[in-house]
PDB file of C-alpha atoms and ligand atoms in Angstrom:
ATOM      1  CA  UNK A   2      23.910-104.176  83.947  1.00 71.00           C
ATOM      2  CA  UNK A   3      21.812-100.913  85.570  1.00 87.00           C
ATOM      3  CA  UNK A   4      22.482 -98.317  83.102  1.00 95.00           C
ATOM      4  CA  UNK A   5      23.014 -94.723  84.194  1.00 98.00           C
ATOM      5  CA  UNK A   6      19.608 -92.456  84.398  1.00 98.00           C
ATOM      6  CA  UNK A   7      20.017 -89.173  82.767  1.00 98.00           C
ATOM      7  CA  UNK A   8      18.032 -86.489  82.289  1.00 99.00           C
ATOM      8  CA  UNK A   9      19.358 -83.450  79.654  1.00 99.00           C
ATOM      9  CA  UNK A  10      18.174 -79.983  80.278  1.00 99.00           C
ATOM     10  CA  UNK A  11      18.202 -78.228  76.413  1.00 98.00           C
ATOM     11  CA  UNK A  12      17.080 -75.117  74.263  1.00 98.00           C
ATOM     12  CA  UNK A  13      16.753 -77.387  71.425  1.00 98.00           C
ATOM     13  CA  UNK A  14      19.229 -76.093  69.011  1.00 97.00           C
ATOM     14  CA  UNK A  15      21.387 -77.761  66.957  1.00 96.00           C
ATOM     15  CA  UNK A  16      24.252 -78.560  69.019  1.00 97.00           C
ATOM     16  CA  UNK A  17      21.439 -80.012  71.936  1.00 98.00           C
ATOM     17  CA  UNK A  18      20.002 -82.190  68.989  1.00 98.00           C
ATOM     18  CA  UNK A  19      23.308 -83.590  68.647  1.00 97.00           C
ATOM     19  CA  UNK A  20      23.769 -83.588  72.714  1.00 98.00           C
ATOM     20  CA  UNK A  21      20.016 -85.874  73.012  1.00 98.00           C
ATOM     21  CA  UNK A  22      21.295 -87.869  69.924  1.00 98.00           C
ATOM     22  CA  UNK A  23      24.217 -89.084  71.904  1.00 98.00           C
ATOM     23  CA  UNK A  24      22.553 -89.844  74.831  1.00 98.00           C
ATOM     24  CA  UNK A  25      19.929 -92.075  72.955  1.00 98.00           C
ATOM     25  CA  UNK A  26      22.865 -93.859  71.234  1.00 98.00           C
ATOM     26  CA  UNK A  27      24.458 -94.507  73.979  1.00 98.00           C
ATOM     27  CA  UNK A  28      24.138 -98.255  74.880  1.00 97.00           C
ATOM     28  CA  UNK A  29      24.717 -97.620  78.672  1.00 98.00           C
ATOM     29  CA  UNK A  30      22.579 -94.537  79.435  1.00 98.00           C
ATOM     30  CA  UNK A  31      19.193 -94.105  80.250  1.00 98.00           C
ATOM     31  CA  UNK A  32      17.165 -90.993  78.895  1.00 98.00           C
ATOM     32  CA  UNK A  33      14.843 -90.502  81.556  1.00 98.00           C
ATOM     33  CA  UNK A  34      13.179 -87.112  80.264  1.00 98.00           C
ATOM     34  CA  UNK A  35      14.363 -84.339  78.107  1.00 98.00           C
ATOM     35  CA  UNK A  36      13.496 -80.893  79.942  1.00 98.00           C
ATOM     36  CA  UNK A  37      13.386 -77.890  77.681  1.00 98.00           C
ATOM     37  CA  UNK A  38      14.034 -74.455  78.235  1.00 98.00           C
ATOM     38  CA  UNK A  39      14.759 -70.701  76.657  1.00 98.00           C
ATOM     39  CA  UNK A  40      17.857 -70.041  74.715  1.00 98.00           C
ATOM     40  CA  UNK A  41      18.870 -70.535  71.084  1.00 97.00           C
ATOM     41  CA  UNK A  42      14.969 -70.706  70.593  1.00 98.00           C
ATOM     42  CA  UNK A  43      11.854 -70.337  72.652  1.00 98.00           C
ATOM     43  CA  UNK A  44      10.782 -72.377  75.147  1.00 98.00           C
ATOM     44  CA  UNK A  45       7.740 -73.813  72.723  1.00 98.00           C
ATOM     45  CA  UNK A  46      10.038 -74.263  69.849  1.00 98.00           C
ATOM     46  CA  UNK A  47      12.523 -75.951  72.132  1.00 98.00           C
ATOM     47  CA  UNK A  48       9.897 -78.714  73.146  1.00 98.00           C
ATOM     48  CA  UNK A  49       9.415 -79.333  69.281  1.00 98.00           C
ATOM     49  CA  UNK A  50      12.474 -79.514  68.662  1.00 98.00           C
ATOM     50  CA  UNK A  51      13.031 -82.033  71.369  1.00 98.00           C
ATOM     51  CA  UNK A  52      10.330 -84.039  70.360  1.00 98.00           C
ATOM     52  CA  UNK A  53      11.062 -84.552  66.498  1.00 98.00           C
ATOM     53  CA  UNK A  54      14.512 -85.237  67.336  1.00 98.00           C
ATOM     54  CA  UNK A  55      13.340 -88.314  69.592  1.00 98.00           C
ATOM     55  CA  UNK A  56      11.228 -88.932  67.129  1.00 98.00           C
ATOM     56  CA  UNK A  57      13.695 -89.248  64.282  1.00 98.00           C
ATOM     57  CA  UNK A  58      14.746 -92.420  66.015  1.00 98.00           C
ATOM     58  CA  UNK A  59      11.719 -93.713  66.631  1.00 98.00           C
ATOM     59  CA  UNK A  60      11.841 -92.497  70.530  1.00 98.00           C
ATOM     60  CA  UNK A  61       8.303 -91.835  71.291  1.00 98.00           C
ATOM     61  CA  UNK A  62       8.881 -93.001  74.792  1.00 98.00           C
ATOM     62  CA  UNK A  63      11.323 -90.603  76.268  1.00 98.00           C
ATOM     63  CA  UNK A  64       8.844 -87.369  77.575  1.00 98.00           C
ATOM     64  CA  UNK A  65      10.047 -84.017  76.784  1.00 98.00           C
ATOM     65  CA  UNK A  66       9.064 -81.424  79.578  1.00 99.00           C
ATOM     66  CA  UNK A  67       8.118 -77.988  79.025  1.00 98.00           C
ATOM     67  CA  UNK A  68      10.514 -75.453  81.493  1.00 98.00           C
ATOM     68  CA  UNK A  69      10.997 -71.761  82.255  1.00 98.00           C
ATOM     69  CA  UNK A  70      10.074 -69.424  79.471  1.00 98.00           C
ATOM     70  CA  UNK A  71      12.427 -66.236  80.434  1.00 98.00           C
ATOM     71  CA  UNK A  72      15.077 -65.768  82.547  1.00 98.00           C
ATOM     72  CA  UNK A  73      15.309 -64.193  86.147  1.00 98.00           C
ATOM     73  CA  UNK A  74      16.376 -60.764  84.268  1.00 97.00           C
ATOM     74  CA  UNK A  75      14.143 -60.160  81.131  1.00 97.00           C
ATOM     75  CA  UNK A  76      10.081 -60.188  81.574  1.00 95.00           C
ATOM     76  CA  UNK A  77      10.057 -62.471  78.344  1.00 97.00           C
ATOM     77  CA  UNK A  78      12.207 -64.267  75.996  1.00 97.00           C
ATOM     78  CA  UNK A  79      13.704 -62.271  72.986  1.00 94.00           C
ATOM     79  CA  UNK A  80      15.547 -64.367  70.379  1.00 95.00           C
ATOM     80  CA  UNK A  81      18.874 -62.551  68.937  1.00 92.00           C
ATOM     81  CA  UNK A  82      19.185 -62.554  65.388  1.00 91.00           C
ATOM     82  CA  UNK A  83      22.257 -64.046  65.160  1.00 90.00           C
ATOM     83  CA  UNK A  84      20.989 -67.442  66.127  1.00 93.00           C
ATOM     84  CA  UNK A  85      19.088 -67.740  62.575  1.00 93.00           C
ATOM     85  CA  UNK A  86      23.140 -67.957  61.184  1.00 90.00           C
ATOM     86  CA  UNK A  87      24.113 -70.525  63.649  1.00 91.00           C
ATOM     87  CA  UNK A  88      21.007 -72.652  64.525  1.00 94.00           C
ATOM     88  CA  UNK A  89      18.799 -71.527  61.835  1.00 95.00           C
ATOM     89  CA  UNK A  90      15.549 -69.862  62.289  1.00 96.00           C
ATOM     90  CA  UNK A  91      13.329 -72.654  63.910  1.00 97.00           C
ATOM     91  CA  UNK A  92      16.795 -73.859  65.651  1.00 97.00           C
ATOM     92  CA  UNK A  93      17.746 -77.243  63.607  1.00 98.00           C
ATOM     93  CA  UNK A  94      19.230 -75.960  60.881  1.00 96.00           C
ATOM     94  CA  UNK A  95      15.929 -74.839  58.568  1.00 97.00           C
ATOM     95  CA  UNK A  96      15.057 -78.599  58.401  1.00 97.00           C
ATOM     96  CA  UNK A  97      11.183 -79.487  57.897  1.00 97.00           C
ATOM     97  CA  UNK A  98      10.824 -82.245  59.909  1.00 97.00           C
ATOM     98  CA  UNK A  99       7.016 -81.833  60.069  1.00 97.00           C
ATOM     99  CA  UNK A 100       4.942 -81.967  63.121  1.00 97.00           C
ATOM    100  CA  UNK A 101       6.170 -83.510  66.104  1.00 98.00           C
ATOM    101  CA  UNK A 102       3.627 -86.752  66.715  1.00 98.00           C
ATOM    102  CA  UNK A 103       4.001 -86.642  70.741  1.00 98.00           C
ATOM    103  CA  UNK A 104       3.195 -83.783  73.081  1.00 98.00           C
ATOM    104  CA  UNK A 105       5.076 -82.735  76.110  1.00 98.00           C
ATOM    105  CA  UNK A 106       3.865 -83.791  79.489  1.00 98.00           C
ATOM    106  CA  UNK A 107       1.767 -81.808  81.717  1.00 98.00           C
ATOM    107  CA  UNK A 108       4.225 -81.712  84.355  1.00 98.00           C
ATOM    108  CA  UNK A 109       6.435 -78.581  84.683  1.00 98.00           C
ATOM    109  CA  UNK A 110      10.496 -79.219  83.978  1.00 98.00           C
ATOM    110  CA  UNK A 111      11.255 -78.397  87.412  1.00 98.00           C
ATOM    111  CA  UNK A 112       9.065 -80.661  89.092  1.00 98.00           C
ATOM    112  CA  UNK A 113       9.924 -83.590  87.341  1.00 98.00           C
ATOM    113  CA  UNK A 114      13.584 -82.853  87.350  1.00 99.00           C
ATOM    114  CA  UNK A 115      13.220 -82.218  91.105  1.00 98.00           C
ATOM    115  CA  UNK A 116      10.985 -85.609  91.385  1.00 98.00           C
ATOM    116  CA  UNK A 117      13.693 -87.570  89.568  1.00 98.00           C
ATOM    117  CA  UNK A 118      16.350 -86.411  92.011  1.00 98.00           C
ATOM    118  CA  UNK A 119      14.373 -87.639  95.198  1.00 98.00           C
ATOM    119  CA  UNK A 120      13.592 -90.349  93.523  1.00 98.00           C
ATOM    120  CA  UNK A 121      16.922 -91.736  91.967  1.00 98.00           C
ATOM    121  CA  UNK A 122      19.642 -89.291  94.093  1.00 98.00           C
ATOM    122  CA  UNK A 123      23.466 -90.819  93.338  1.00 97.00           C
ATOM    123  CA  UNK A 124      21.504 -92.784  90.384  1.00 97.00           C
ATOM    124  CA  UNK A 125      20.797 -90.210  88.359  1.00 98.00           C
ATOM    125  CA  UNK A 126      22.654 -87.545  85.903  1.00 98.00           C
ATOM    126  CA  UNK A 127      21.427 -84.229  85.437  1.00 98.00           C
ATOM    127  CA  UNK A 128      22.882 -82.700  82.161  1.00 99.00           C
ATOM    128  CA  UNK A 129      22.300 -78.248  81.516  1.00 99.00           C
ATOM    129  CA  UNK A 130      23.293 -77.065  78.189  1.00 98.00           C
ATOM    130  CA  UNK A 131      21.152 -74.299  78.129  1.00 98.00           C
ATOM    131  CA  UNK A 132      20.446 -71.249  80.230  1.00 98.00           C
ATOM    132  CA  UNK A 133      20.697 -72.343  83.947  1.00 98.00           C
ATOM    133  CA  UNK A 134      16.942 -70.865  84.859  1.00 98.00           C
ATOM    134  CA  UNK A 135      15.053 -74.751  85.331  1.00 98.00           C
ATOM    135  CA  UNK A 136      18.401 -75.624  87.390  1.00 98.00           C
ATOM    136  CA  UNK A 137      18.160 -72.218  89.632  1.00 98.00           C
ATOM    137  CA  UNK A 138      14.453 -73.105  90.554  1.00 98.00           C
ATOM    138  CA  UNK A 139      15.164 -76.888  91.103  1.00 98.00           C
ATOM    139  CA  UNK A 140      17.782 -75.598  93.688  1.00 98.00           C
ATOM    140  CA  UNK A 141      15.351 -73.044  95.189  1.00 98.00           C
ATOM    141  CA  UNK A 142      12.569 -75.993  95.271  1.00 98.00           C
ATOM    142  CA  UNK A 143      14.365 -78.612  96.858  1.00 98.00           C
ATOM    143  CA  UNK A 144      18.482 -78.172  97.053  1.00 98.00           C
ATOM    144  CA  UNK A 145      19.156 -81.081  98.833  1.00 98.00           C
ATOM    145  CA  UNK A 146      17.310 -83.640  96.413  1.00 98.00           C
ATOM    146  CA  UNK A 147      19.453 -81.963  93.902  1.00 98.00           C
ATOM    147  CA  UNK A 148      22.459 -82.121  95.555  1.00 98.00           C
ATOM    148  CA  UNK A 149      21.768 -85.580  96.303  1.00 98.00           C
ATOM    149  CA  UNK A 150      22.097 -86.560  92.496  1.00 98.00           C
ATOM    150  CA  UNK A 151      25.209 -88.446  90.919  1.00 98.00           C
ATOM    151  CA  UNK A 152      26.676 -85.552  89.376  1.00 97.00           C
ATOM    152  CA  UNK A 153      25.257 -81.885  87.643  1.00 98.00           C
ATOM    153  CA  UNK A 154      27.039 -81.371  84.393  1.00 98.00           C
ATOM    154  CA  UNK A 155      26.657 -78.054  83.023  1.00 98.00           C
ATOM    155  CA  UNK A 156      27.590 -76.495  79.770  1.00 98.00           C
ATOM    156  CA  UNK A 157      28.464 -73.200  79.965  1.00 98.00           C
ATOM    157  CA  UNK A 158      31.296 -70.124  80.606  1.00 98.00           C
ATOM    158  CA  UNK A 159      34.511 -69.417  79.289  1.00 97.00           C
ATOM    159  CA  UNK A 160      37.196 -69.467  81.819  1.00 95.00           C
ATOM    160  CA  UNK A 161      40.296 -69.001  79.838  1.00 95.00           C
ATOM    161  CA  UNK A 162      39.164 -67.804  76.171  1.00 96.00           C
ATOM    162  CA  UNK A 163      36.841 -65.133  74.933  1.00 96.00           C
ATOM    163  CA  UNK A 164      32.950 -65.688  75.032  1.00 96.00           C
ATOM    164  CA  UNK A 165      30.826 -65.935  72.497  1.00 94.00           C
ATOM    165  CA  UNK A 166      28.242 -63.746  73.830  1.00 94.00           C
ATOM    166  CA  UNK A 167      30.118 -60.961  74.320  1.00 93.00           C
ATOM    167  CA  UNK A 168      34.250 -60.741  75.263  1.00 94.00           C
ATOM    168  CA  UNK A 169      33.836 -62.088  78.778  1.00 93.00           C
ATOM    169  CA  UNK A 170      30.292 -64.186  78.516  1.00 97.00           C
ATOM    170  CA  UNK A 171      29.136 -67.235  76.977  1.00 97.00           C
ATOM    171  CA  UNK A 172      25.837 -67.710  75.645  1.00 97.00           C
ATOM    172  CA  UNK A 173      24.277 -70.118  78.196  1.00 98.00           C
ATOM    173  CA  UNK A 174      25.625 -68.337  81.064  1.00 98.00           C
ATOM    174  CA  UNK A 175      24.771 -65.006  79.908  1.00 97.00           C
ATOM    175  CA  UNK A 176      21.304 -66.295  79.114  1.00 98.00           C
ATOM    176  CA  UNK A 177      20.380 -65.717  82.566  1.00 98.00           C
ATOM    177  CA  UNK A 178      23.230 -64.620  84.518  1.00 98.00           C
ATOM    178  CA  UNK A 179      21.223 -64.513  87.785  1.00 98.00           C
ATOM    179  CA  UNK A 180      20.226 -67.889  87.504  1.00 98.00           C
ATOM    180  CA  UNK A 181      23.559 -69.128  86.963  1.00 98.00           C
ATOM    181  CA  UNK A 182      24.999 -67.058  89.577  1.00 97.00           C
ATOM    182  CA  UNK A 183      22.160 -68.967  91.982  1.00 98.00           C
ATOM    183  CA  UNK A 184      23.539 -71.804  90.990  1.00 98.00           C
ATOM    184  CA  UNK A 185      27.309 -71.039  91.436  1.00 97.00           C
ATOM    185  CA  UNK A 186      26.973 -69.756  95.161  1.00 95.00           C
ATOM    186  CA  UNK A 187      24.488 -73.190  95.899  1.00 96.00           C
ATOM    187  CA  UNK A 188      25.877 -75.691  98.069  1.00 96.00           C
ATOM    188  CA  UNK A 189      25.663 -77.985  94.343  1.00 98.00           C
ATOM    189  CA  UNK A 190      28.983 -79.305  93.184  1.00 98.00           C
ATOM    190  CA  UNK A 191      28.856 -79.162  89.583  1.00 98.00           C
ATOM    191  CA  UNK A 192      31.392 -79.868  86.540  1.00 98.00           C
ATOM    192  CA  UNK A 193      31.307 -77.260  84.342  1.00 98.00           C
ATOM    193  CA  UNK A 194      32.078 -77.285  80.508  1.00 98.00           C
ATOM    194  CA  UNK A 195      32.975 -73.987  79.443  1.00 98.00           C
ATOM    195  CA  UNK A 196      34.197 -72.964  75.489  1.00 97.00           C
ATOM    196  CA  UNK A 197      37.829 -73.633  77.096  1.00 97.00           C
ATOM    197  CA  UNK A 198      37.279 -77.297  76.170  1.00 98.00           C
ATOM    198  CA  UNK A 199      34.229 -77.546  74.061  1.00 97.00           C
ATOM    199  CA  UNK A 200      35.970 -74.897  71.240  1.00 95.00           C
ATOM    200  CA  UNK A 201      38.525 -77.857  70.756  1.00 96.00           C
ATOM    201  CA  UNK A 202      35.775 -80.431  70.322  1.00 96.00           C
ATOM    202  CA  UNK A 203      35.043 -79.845  66.662  1.00 92.00           C
ATOM    203  CA  UNK A 204      33.634 -82.170  64.025  1.00 87.00           C
ATOM    204  CA  UNK A 205      32.855 -80.988  60.281  1.00 85.00           C
ATOM    205  CA  UNK A 206      31.257 -82.891  57.241  1.00 83.00           C
ATOM    206  CA  UNK A 207      33.907 -85.493  56.539  1.00 87.00           C
ATOM    207  CA  UNK A 208      33.359 -87.004  59.973  1.00 88.00           C
ATOM    208  CA  UNK A 209      29.679 -88.117  59.314  1.00 92.00           C
ATOM    209  CA  UNK A 210      29.294 -88.287  55.383  1.00 92.00           C
ATOM    210  CA  UNK A 211      28.448 -91.590  55.887  1.00 95.00           C
ATOM    211  CA  UNK A 212      25.108 -90.804  57.704  1.00 96.00           C
ATOM    212  CA  UNK A 213      23.015 -89.014  54.577  1.00 96.00           C
ATOM    213  CA  UNK A 214      23.450 -92.741  53.030  1.00 96.00           C
ATOM    214  CA  UNK A 215      22.273 -94.856  55.766  1.00 97.00           C
ATOM    215  CA  UNK A 216      18.302 -94.028  55.886  1.00 97.00           C
ATOM    216  CA  UNK A 217      16.075 -90.923  56.314  1.00 97.00           C
ATOM    217  CA  UNK A 218      16.920 -90.127  59.742  1.00 98.00           C
ATOM    218  CA  UNK A 219      20.460 -90.261  59.277  1.00 98.00           C
ATOM    219  CA  UNK A 220      19.938 -87.655  56.012  1.00 97.00           C
ATOM    220  CA  UNK A 221      17.513 -85.333  58.612  1.00 98.00           C
ATOM    221  CA  UNK A 222      20.892 -85.599  61.620  1.00 97.00           C
ATOM    222  CA  UNK A 223      23.461 -84.478  59.053  1.00 95.00           C
ATOM    223  CA  UNK A 224      21.625 -81.574  57.136  1.00 95.00           C
ATOM    224  CA  UNK A 225      20.978 -80.396  60.650  1.00 96.00           C
ATOM    225  CA  UNK A 226      24.218 -80.841  61.899  1.00 94.00           C
ATOM    226  CA  UNK A 227      25.753 -79.403  58.113  1.00 91.00           C
ATOM    227  CA  UNK A 228      24.023 -76.098  58.478  1.00 89.00           C
ATOM    228  CA  UNK A 229      25.646 -75.478  61.925  1.00 86.00           C
ATOM    229  CA  UNK A 230      29.211 -76.052  60.264  1.00 79.00           C
ATOM    230  CA  UNK A 231      28.468 -73.795  57.815  1.00 75.00           C
ATOM    231  CA  UNK A 232      26.936 -71.137  60.266  1.00 68.00           C
ATOM    232  CA  UNK A 233      29.628 -71.503  62.993  1.00 72.00           C
ATOM    233  CA  UNK A 234      32.610 -71.871  61.324  1.00 75.00           C
ATOM    234  CA  UNK A 235      32.572 -73.963  57.855  1.00 73.00           C
ATOM    235  CA  UNK A 236      32.355 -76.987  56.127  1.00 74.00           C
ATOM    236  CA  UNK A 237      35.860 -77.709  56.574  1.00 75.00           C
ATOM    237  CA  UNK A 238      36.801 -76.459  60.091  1.00 80.00           C
ATOM    238  CA  UNK A 239      33.457 -77.689  61.505  1.00 82.00           C
ATOM    239  CA  UNK A 240      31.516 -76.537  64.333  1.00 90.00           C
ATOM    240  CA  UNK A 241      32.153 -77.034  68.097  1.00 94.00           C
ATOM    241  CA  UNK A 242      30.252 -79.751  69.990  1.00 96.00           C
ATOM    242  CA  UNK A 243      29.728 -78.053  72.707  1.00 97.00           C
ATOM    243  CA  UNK A 244      26.511 -79.812  74.356  1.00 98.00           C
ATOM    244  CA  UNK A 245      27.351 -82.941  73.412  1.00 98.00           C
ATOM    245  CA  UNK A 246      30.694 -83.140  74.963  1.00 98.00           C
ATOM    246  CA  UNK A 247      28.823 -81.534  78.272  1.00 98.00           C
ATOM    247  CA  UNK A 248      26.641 -84.806  78.377  1.00 98.00           C
ATOM    248  CA  UNK A 249      29.780 -87.092  76.900  1.00 98.00           C
ATOM    249  CA  UNK A 250      31.868 -86.048  79.917  1.00 98.00           C
ATOM    250  CA  UNK A 251      28.521 -86.457  82.729  1.00 98.00           C
ATOM    251  CA  UNK A 252      28.722 -90.067  81.805  1.00 98.00           C
ATOM    252  CA  UNK A 253      33.040 -90.331  81.002  1.00 98.00           C
ATOM    253  CA  UNK A 254      34.486 -87.402  82.768  1.00 98.00           C
ATOM    254  CA  UNK A 255      38.098 -89.039  81.689  1.00 98.00           C
ATOM    255  CA  UNK A 256      37.674 -87.638  78.011  1.00 98.00           C
ATOM    256  CA  UNK A 257      38.488 -84.424  79.994  1.00 98.00           C
ATOM    257  CA  UNK A 258      42.054 -84.332  80.386  1.00 98.00           C
ATOM    258  CA  UNK A 259      42.652 -81.405  82.743  1.00 98.00           C
ATOM    259  CA  UNK A 260      40.252 -80.731  85.072  1.00 98.00           C
ATOM    260  CA  UNK A 261      40.537 -77.507  87.323  1.00 94.00           C
ATOM    261  CA  UNK A 262      39.249 -77.294  90.729  1.00 94.00           C
ATOM    262  CA  UNK A 263      38.074 -74.196  92.030  1.00 93.00           C
ATOM    263  CA  UNK A 264      35.021 -71.935  93.079  1.00 94.00           C
ATOM    264  CA  UNK A 265      33.454 -69.735  90.721  1.00 95.00           C
ATOM    265  CA  UNK A 266      30.521 -66.964  90.569  1.00 95.00           C
ATOM    266  CA  UNK A 267      29.032 -65.398  87.827  1.00 97.00           C
ATOM    267  CA  UNK A 268      28.748 -61.349  87.340  1.00 96.00           C
ATOM    268  CA  UNK A 269      25.389 -59.368  86.268  1.00 96.00           C
ATOM    269  CA  UNK A 270      27.565 -58.836  82.953  1.00 95.00           C
ATOM    270  CA  UNK A 271      27.640 -62.828  82.683  1.00 96.00           C
ATOM    271  CA  UNK A 272      31.164 -63.136  83.129  1.00 96.00           C
ATOM    272  CA  UNK A 273      31.923 -66.580  85.245  1.00 96.00           C
ATOM    273  CA  UNK A 274      34.936 -65.808  87.415  1.00 93.00           C
ATOM    274  CA  UNK A 275      36.780 -66.901  90.750  1.00 89.00           C
ATOM    275  CA  UNK A 276      36.740 -63.806  93.884  1.00 79.00           C
ATOM    276  CA  UNK A 277      40.115 -64.069  95.959  1.00 74.00           C
ATOM    277  CA  UNK A 278      37.211 -64.688  98.660  1.00 75.00           C
ATOM    278  CA  UNK A 279      36.323 -67.798  97.234  1.00 76.00           C
ATOM    279  CA  UNK A 280      39.693 -68.646  95.098  1.00 75.00           C
ATOM    280  CA  UNK A 281      40.664 -69.594  99.697  1.00 78.00           C
ATOM    281  CA  UNK A 282      37.840 -71.534 100.045  1.00 82.00           C
ATOM    282  CA  UNK A 283      39.512 -75.158 101.174  1.00 85.00           C
ATOM    283  CA  UNK A 284      36.533 -76.646  99.748  1.00 89.00           C
ATOM    284  CA  UNK A 285      36.124 -76.678  95.503  1.00 93.00           C
ATOM    285  CA  UNK A 286      33.041 -77.120  94.579  1.00 94.00           C
ATOM    286  CA  UNK A 287      33.341 -76.746  90.806  1.00 95.00           C
ATOM    287  CA  UNK A 288      35.693 -78.393  88.358  1.00 96.00           C
ATOM    288  CA  UNK A 289      35.846 -76.906  85.165  1.00 97.00           C
ATOM    289  CA  UNK A 290      37.019 -78.525  81.718  1.00 98.00           C
ATOM    290  CA  UNK A 291      39.990 -76.745  80.392  1.00 98.00           C
ATOM    291  CA  UNK A 292      41.318 -79.488  77.914  1.00 98.00           C
ATOM    292  CA  UNK A 293      39.582 -82.596  76.063  1.00 98.00           C
ATOM    293  CA  UNK A 294      40.815 -85.926  74.268  1.00 98.00           C
ATOM    294  CA  UNK A 295      38.853 -84.409  71.281  1.00 97.00           C
ATOM    295  CA  UNK A 296      40.218 -87.202  68.931  1.00 96.00           C
ATOM    296  CA  UNK A 297      38.700 -89.792  71.153  1.00 97.00           C
ATOM    297  CA  UNK A 298      35.292 -87.971  71.808  1.00 98.00           C
ATOM    298  CA  UNK A 299      34.736 -87.597  68.123  1.00 95.00           C
ATOM    299  CA  UNK A 300      35.488 -90.869  66.985  1.00 96.00           C
ATOM    300  CA  UNK A 301      33.447 -92.294  69.770  1.00 97.00           C
ATOM    301  CA  UNK A 302      30.512 -89.947  69.282  1.00 97.00           C
ATOM    302  CA  UNK A 303      30.262 -90.439  65.378  1.00 96.00           C
ATOM    303  CA  UNK A 304      30.517 -94.231  65.991  1.00 97.00           C
ATOM    304  CA  UNK A 305      27.866 -94.208  68.239  1.00 98.00           C
ATOM    305  CA  UNK A 306      25.075 -91.994  66.446  1.00 98.00           C
ATOM    306  CA  UNK A 307      26.408 -94.115  63.442  1.00 97.00           C
ATOM    307  CA  UNK A 308      24.415 -97.107  65.034  1.00 97.00           C
ATOM    308  CA  UNK A 309      21.726 -95.120  66.320  1.00 98.00           C
ATOM    309  CA  UNK A 310      21.063 -93.801  62.888  1.00 98.00           C
ATOM    310  CA  UNK A 311      21.040 -97.767  61.667  1.00 97.00           C
ATOM    311  CA  UNK A 312      18.304 -98.919  64.187  1.00 95.00           C
ATOM    312  CA  UNK A 313      16.246 -96.340  63.379  1.00 95.00           C
ATOM    313  CA  UNK A 314      15.947 -97.399  59.833  1.00 80.00           C
TER     314      UNK A 314
HETATM  315  C1  BDR B   1      26.174 -72.812  73.862  1.00 62.03           C
HETATM  316  O1  BDR B   1      25.146 -71.776  73.343  1.00 62.03           O
HETATM  317  C2  BDR B   1      24.418 -72.198  72.685  1.00 62.03           C
HETATM  318  O2  BDR B   1      23.787 -71.856  71.525  1.00 62.03           O
HETATM  319  C3  BDR B   1      24.432 -73.693  72.397  1.00 62.03           C
HETATM  320  O3  BDR B   1      23.595 -74.856  72.025  1.00 62.03           O
HETATM  321  C4  BDR B   1      25.404 -74.174  73.830  1.00 62.03           C
HETATM  322  O4  BDR B   1      24.546 -74.790  74.677  1.00 62.03           O
HETATM  323  C5  BDR B   1      27.325 -72.380  73.772  1.00 62.03           C
HETATM  324  O5  BDR B   1      27.572 -71.676  74.303  1.00 62.03           O
HETATM  325 CA1   CA B   2      22.430 -75.911  74.023  1.00 62.03          CA
END
C-alpha cells in the first residue's frame, strides 16, 4: 500500500516534538523530511531539537532542513521569555538529549518543500505548526506547485476563543502576521487547526505514565511532555496538543467534528478574521477546525506513540 507522504514544518518546542513523534508512529505516513523555522526557539535550535527527536526514535534517515530565521516584520528573531516556562530554555522541556549525531541538509527548507510539491503533487500533505514564513516563501516561489498538493494543514489562529499571544492573536499567526496574511490571501486551500480545537485536545501525565518504564526513548519523551503540562497548565489538567492535532487532522480530517468553511484574512495585529467582502465570496478556501473528538484523538495518539517507543528500544 502507498503510504501518505508528509512534510512537517516546525519550530521545535515540546508540542512540535510530540507532533513529529506522531508522524513517525503512524505506519500509514512516510515522513519525507522535517523543515524548520523560528518561533518557540531560534531556527538553529529548532534544527537541533528536530534532529534529537528523530534520533531518540532511531530515525537517522529522516532529513532535516533549515528554513527562515526571522519573520517578515522583524529584522531578527527575539525569543519571548515566557517560552522558557512553556517549552523550557532549550525548547524541549530542559531535557538534555546531548548532541545530535546528524546534521541539517544543505538545501534550504523552502526549496525542499517546493521541490517535493512539484514532484509529488496531490500525494503530498504539508503540515505547518510554527509561524508561516516558510509557507509564504514557498507560495512566492511556486504558488501553483504548492496549491497542487493533497492538503495543507496549519496549526494557528484563534477564531471563537481568546488568543495565547495576546487576546486576539495566537502565537504562530502572531509570530509572522505579514507572512500569514500572504498565505491566507493566496489561492491555497487551507485546513486551519486553531486554538478553538486544540485547547480541547488535552493530554496529561496519567495518559502516558507507562512511557518511562518502556525504555530510554520513552523516558526522554515523557520528561519532555511532562515539563509542558506543568508549564502550560498542571499535571492533572494536562497540556494542549496543538501541533499533534494538526498533524493528525492532516492524515485523518474526520477527527475534527466541526469544520467551518470560510475565507479568512490576518490583520497586522496577528488577529485571524473574516471580512465582510470575503464572507460573501462563493468559493470558500479555508476550513477551520472548531471541535474535535478529543477522546479518540488522545487514545489513538497514545497507542501509536507507545508502539513507536517500544520499537526504539
Ligand atoms: C502554537 O504555538 C507554539 O507555542 C506551539 O508549538 C504551537 O505550534 C500554539 O499557539
Ligand atoms: Ca509549534
